[in-house]
mmCIF file of C-alpha atoms and ligand atoms in Angstrom:
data_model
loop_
_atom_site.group_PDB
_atom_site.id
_atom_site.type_symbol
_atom_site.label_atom_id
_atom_site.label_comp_id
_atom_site.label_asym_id
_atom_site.label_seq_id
_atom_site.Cartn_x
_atom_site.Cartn_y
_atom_site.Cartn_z
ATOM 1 C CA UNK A 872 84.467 80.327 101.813
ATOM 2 C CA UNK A 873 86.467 84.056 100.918
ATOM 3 C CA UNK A 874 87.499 85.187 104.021
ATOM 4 C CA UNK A 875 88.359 89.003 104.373
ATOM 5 C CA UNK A 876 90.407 90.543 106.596
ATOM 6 C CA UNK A 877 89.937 94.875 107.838
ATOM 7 C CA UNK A 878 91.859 96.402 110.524
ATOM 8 C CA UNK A 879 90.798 99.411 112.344
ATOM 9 C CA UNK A 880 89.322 101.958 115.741
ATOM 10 C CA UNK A 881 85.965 102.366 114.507
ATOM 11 C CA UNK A 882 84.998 104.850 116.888
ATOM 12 C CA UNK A 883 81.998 106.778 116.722
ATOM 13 C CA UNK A 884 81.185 104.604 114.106
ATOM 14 C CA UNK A 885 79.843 106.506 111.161
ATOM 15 C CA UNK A 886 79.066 105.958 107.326
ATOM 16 C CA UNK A 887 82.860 106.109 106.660
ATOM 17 C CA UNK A 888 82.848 103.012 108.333
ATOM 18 C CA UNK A 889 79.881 100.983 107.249
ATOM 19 C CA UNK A 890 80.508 102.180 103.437
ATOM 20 C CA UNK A 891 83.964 100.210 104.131
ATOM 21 C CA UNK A 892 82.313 97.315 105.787
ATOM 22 C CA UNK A 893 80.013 96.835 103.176
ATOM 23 C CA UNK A 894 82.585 96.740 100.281
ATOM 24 C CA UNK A 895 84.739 94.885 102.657
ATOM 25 C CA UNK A 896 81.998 91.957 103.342
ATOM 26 C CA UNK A 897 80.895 92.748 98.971
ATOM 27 C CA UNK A 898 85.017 91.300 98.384
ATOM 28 C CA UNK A 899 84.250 87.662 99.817
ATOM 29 C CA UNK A 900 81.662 85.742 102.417
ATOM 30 C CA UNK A 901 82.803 85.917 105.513
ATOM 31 C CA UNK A 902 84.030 89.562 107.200
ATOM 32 C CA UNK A 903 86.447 89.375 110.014
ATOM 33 C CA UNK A 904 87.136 93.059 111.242
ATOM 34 C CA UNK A 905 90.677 93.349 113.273
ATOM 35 C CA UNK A 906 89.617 96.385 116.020
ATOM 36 C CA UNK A 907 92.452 97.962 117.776
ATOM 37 C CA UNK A 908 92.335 97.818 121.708
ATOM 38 C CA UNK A 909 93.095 101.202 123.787
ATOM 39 C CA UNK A 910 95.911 100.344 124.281
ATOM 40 C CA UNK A 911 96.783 99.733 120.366
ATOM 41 C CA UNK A 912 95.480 103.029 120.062
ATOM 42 C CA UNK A 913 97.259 104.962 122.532
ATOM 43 C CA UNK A 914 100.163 103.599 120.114
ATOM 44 C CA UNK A 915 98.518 105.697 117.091
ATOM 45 C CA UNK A 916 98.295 108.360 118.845
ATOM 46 C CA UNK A 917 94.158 107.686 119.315
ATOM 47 C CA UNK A 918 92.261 108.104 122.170
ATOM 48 C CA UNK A 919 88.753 106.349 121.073
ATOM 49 C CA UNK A 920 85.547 108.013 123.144
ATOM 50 C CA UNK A 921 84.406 104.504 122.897
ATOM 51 C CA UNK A 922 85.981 101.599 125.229
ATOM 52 C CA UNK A 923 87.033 98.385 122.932
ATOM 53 C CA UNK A 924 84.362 96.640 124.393
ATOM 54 C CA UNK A 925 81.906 99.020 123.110
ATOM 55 C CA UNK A 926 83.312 99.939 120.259
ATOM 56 C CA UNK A 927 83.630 95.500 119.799
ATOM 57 C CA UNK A 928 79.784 95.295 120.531
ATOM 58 C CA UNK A 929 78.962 97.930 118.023
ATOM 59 C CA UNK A 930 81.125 96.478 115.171
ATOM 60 C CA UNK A 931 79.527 92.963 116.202
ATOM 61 C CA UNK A 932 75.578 94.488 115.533
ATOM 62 C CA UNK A 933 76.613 94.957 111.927
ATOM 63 C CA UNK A 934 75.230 92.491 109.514
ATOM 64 C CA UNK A 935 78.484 93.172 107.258
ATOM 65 C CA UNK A 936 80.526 92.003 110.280
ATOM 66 C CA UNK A 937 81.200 87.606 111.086
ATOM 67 C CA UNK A 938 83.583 88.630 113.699
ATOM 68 C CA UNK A 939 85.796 90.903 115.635
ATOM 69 C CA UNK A 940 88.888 90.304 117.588
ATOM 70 C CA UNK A 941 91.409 92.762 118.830
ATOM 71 C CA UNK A 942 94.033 94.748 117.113
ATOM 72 C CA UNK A 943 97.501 94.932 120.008
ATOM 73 C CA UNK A 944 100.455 95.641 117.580
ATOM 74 C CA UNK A 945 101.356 96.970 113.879
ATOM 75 C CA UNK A 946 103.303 93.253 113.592
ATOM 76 C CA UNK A 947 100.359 90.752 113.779
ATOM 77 C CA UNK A 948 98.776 91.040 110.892
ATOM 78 C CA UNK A 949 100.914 88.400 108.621
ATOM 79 C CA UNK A 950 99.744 85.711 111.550
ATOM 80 C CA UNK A 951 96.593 87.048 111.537
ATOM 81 C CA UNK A 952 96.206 86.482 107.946
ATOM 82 C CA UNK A 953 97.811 82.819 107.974
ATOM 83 C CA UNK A 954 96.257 81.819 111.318
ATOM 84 C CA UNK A 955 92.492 82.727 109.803
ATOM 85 C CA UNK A 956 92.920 81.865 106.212
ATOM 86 C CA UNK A 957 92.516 84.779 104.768
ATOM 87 C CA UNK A 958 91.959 85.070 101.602
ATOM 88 C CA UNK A 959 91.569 89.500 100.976
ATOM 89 C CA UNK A 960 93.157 92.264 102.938
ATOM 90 C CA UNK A 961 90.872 95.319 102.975
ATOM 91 C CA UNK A 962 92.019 98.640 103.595
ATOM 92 C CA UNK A 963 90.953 102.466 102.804
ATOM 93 C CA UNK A 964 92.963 104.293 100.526
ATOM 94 C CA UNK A 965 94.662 106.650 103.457
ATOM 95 C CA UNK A 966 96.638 103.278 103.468
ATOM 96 C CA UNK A 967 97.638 103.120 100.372
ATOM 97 C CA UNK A 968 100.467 100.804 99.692
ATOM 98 C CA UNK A 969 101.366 100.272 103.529
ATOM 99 C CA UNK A 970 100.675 96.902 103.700
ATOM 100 C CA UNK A 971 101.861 95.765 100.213
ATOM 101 C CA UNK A 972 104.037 93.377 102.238
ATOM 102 C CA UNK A 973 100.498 91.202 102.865
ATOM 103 C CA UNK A 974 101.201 90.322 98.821
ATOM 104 C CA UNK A 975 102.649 87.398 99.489
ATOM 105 C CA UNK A 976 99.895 86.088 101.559
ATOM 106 C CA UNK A 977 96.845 87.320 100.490
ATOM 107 C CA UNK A 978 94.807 89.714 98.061
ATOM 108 C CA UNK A 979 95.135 93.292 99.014
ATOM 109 C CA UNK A 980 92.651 95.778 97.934
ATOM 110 C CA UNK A 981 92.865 99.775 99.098
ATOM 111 C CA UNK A 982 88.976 101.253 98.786
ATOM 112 C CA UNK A 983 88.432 104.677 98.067
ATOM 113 C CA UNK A 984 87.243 106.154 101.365
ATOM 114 C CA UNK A 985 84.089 108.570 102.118
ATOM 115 C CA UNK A 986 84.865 111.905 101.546
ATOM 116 C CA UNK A 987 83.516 114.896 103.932
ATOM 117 C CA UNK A 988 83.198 112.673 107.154
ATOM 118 C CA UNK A 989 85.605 111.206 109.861
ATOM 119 C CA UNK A 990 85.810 110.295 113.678
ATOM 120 C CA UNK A 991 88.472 113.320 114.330
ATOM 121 C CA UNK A 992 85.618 116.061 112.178
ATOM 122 C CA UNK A 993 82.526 114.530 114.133
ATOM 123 C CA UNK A 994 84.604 115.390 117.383
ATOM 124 C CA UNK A 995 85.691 118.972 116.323
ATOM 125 C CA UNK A 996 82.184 119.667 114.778
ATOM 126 C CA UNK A 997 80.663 118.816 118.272
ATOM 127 C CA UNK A 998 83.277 121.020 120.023
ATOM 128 C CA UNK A 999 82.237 123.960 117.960
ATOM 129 C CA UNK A 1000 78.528 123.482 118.526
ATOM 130 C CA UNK A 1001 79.256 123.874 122.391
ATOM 131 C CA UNK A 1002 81.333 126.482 122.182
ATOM 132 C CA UNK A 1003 78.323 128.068 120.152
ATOM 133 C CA UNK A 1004 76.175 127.847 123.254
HETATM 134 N N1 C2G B 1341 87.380 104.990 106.516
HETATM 135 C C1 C2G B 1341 86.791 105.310 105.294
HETATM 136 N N2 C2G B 1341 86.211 106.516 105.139
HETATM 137 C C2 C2G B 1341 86.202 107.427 106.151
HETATM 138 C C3 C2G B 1341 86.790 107.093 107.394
HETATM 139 C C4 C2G B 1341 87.383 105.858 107.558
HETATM 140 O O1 C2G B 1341 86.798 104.486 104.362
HETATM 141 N N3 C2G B 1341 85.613 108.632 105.942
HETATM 142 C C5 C2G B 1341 88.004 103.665 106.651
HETATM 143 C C6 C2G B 1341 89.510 103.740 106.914
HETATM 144 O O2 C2G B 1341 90.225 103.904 105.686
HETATM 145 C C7 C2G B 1341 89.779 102.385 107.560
HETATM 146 C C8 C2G B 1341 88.462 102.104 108.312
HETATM 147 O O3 C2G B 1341 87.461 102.998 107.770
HETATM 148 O O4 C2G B 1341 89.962 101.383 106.553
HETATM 149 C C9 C2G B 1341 88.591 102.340 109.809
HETATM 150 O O5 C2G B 1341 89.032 103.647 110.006
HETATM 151 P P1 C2G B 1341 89.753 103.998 111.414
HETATM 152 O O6 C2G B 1341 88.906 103.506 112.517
HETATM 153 O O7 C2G B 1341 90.198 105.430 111.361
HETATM 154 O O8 C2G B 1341 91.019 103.038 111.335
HETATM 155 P P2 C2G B 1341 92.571 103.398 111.403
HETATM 156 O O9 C2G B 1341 92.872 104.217 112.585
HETATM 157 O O10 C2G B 1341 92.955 103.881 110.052
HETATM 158 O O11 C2G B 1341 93.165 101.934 111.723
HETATM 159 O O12 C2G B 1341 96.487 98.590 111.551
HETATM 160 C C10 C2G B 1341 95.673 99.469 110.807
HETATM 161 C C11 C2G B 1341 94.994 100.479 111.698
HETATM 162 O O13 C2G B 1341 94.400 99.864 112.838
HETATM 163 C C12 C2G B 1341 93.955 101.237 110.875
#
């Protein structure tokens, strides 16, 4: 079984996301997604509208998805790759070349990601509207 490994918020999940899922679950059989906790995002600088329970139960209703488990620090993911047996390390291309140190333990692939949408536009784009009204 190819096991593939994808780290991320997914908040306000959007096509962005499943487009990256799908290739993501397209690179191998089995899709584990990495999702960071609040806390993890606080770290980026992220403040998800979703909790990571939520935002856990969402990711787990998506046929691309086998499982989800949480994302705490920028240092786990060598153990996370070894301790799963992974077998690809997905990311989109914003990462480009970041995580080149996985290399040595696994595939990794950088996806082109969806143009014209994101989690940070759907939030501005909905701040506009109500200032519209
Ligand atoms: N993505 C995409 N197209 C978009 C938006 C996002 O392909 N329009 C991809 C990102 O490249 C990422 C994934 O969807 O691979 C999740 O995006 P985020 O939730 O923004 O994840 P991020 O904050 O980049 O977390 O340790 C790594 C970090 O946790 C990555």
């Amino acid at each position: 079984m190819k096991k593939v490994i994808t780290y991320g918020t997914y908040d306000l999940l959007h096509v962005g996301h499943i487009n990256l899922l799908r290739r993501a679950k397209e690179l191998g059989d089995y899709l584990l997604v990495v999702l960071s906790s609040d806390e993890f995002n606080e770290l980026k600088g992220k403040k998800a509208y979703y909790s990571y329970e939520d935002r856990k139960q969402i990711l787990e209703a998506i046929k691309y998805v086998d499982e989800v488990i949480p994302e705490y620090t920028w240092e786990q993911k060598i153990s996370d790759v070894q301790d799963n047996n992974i077998d690809v390390f997905v990311m989109g291309h914003d990462w480009e070349g970041k995580f080149d140190f996985l290399k040595d333990y696994c595939e990794v692939v950088y996806l082109p990601r969806t143009e014209g949408i994101s989690t940070t536009k759907i939030k501005g784009d909905l701040m506009a509207k109500n200032k519209e009204q």
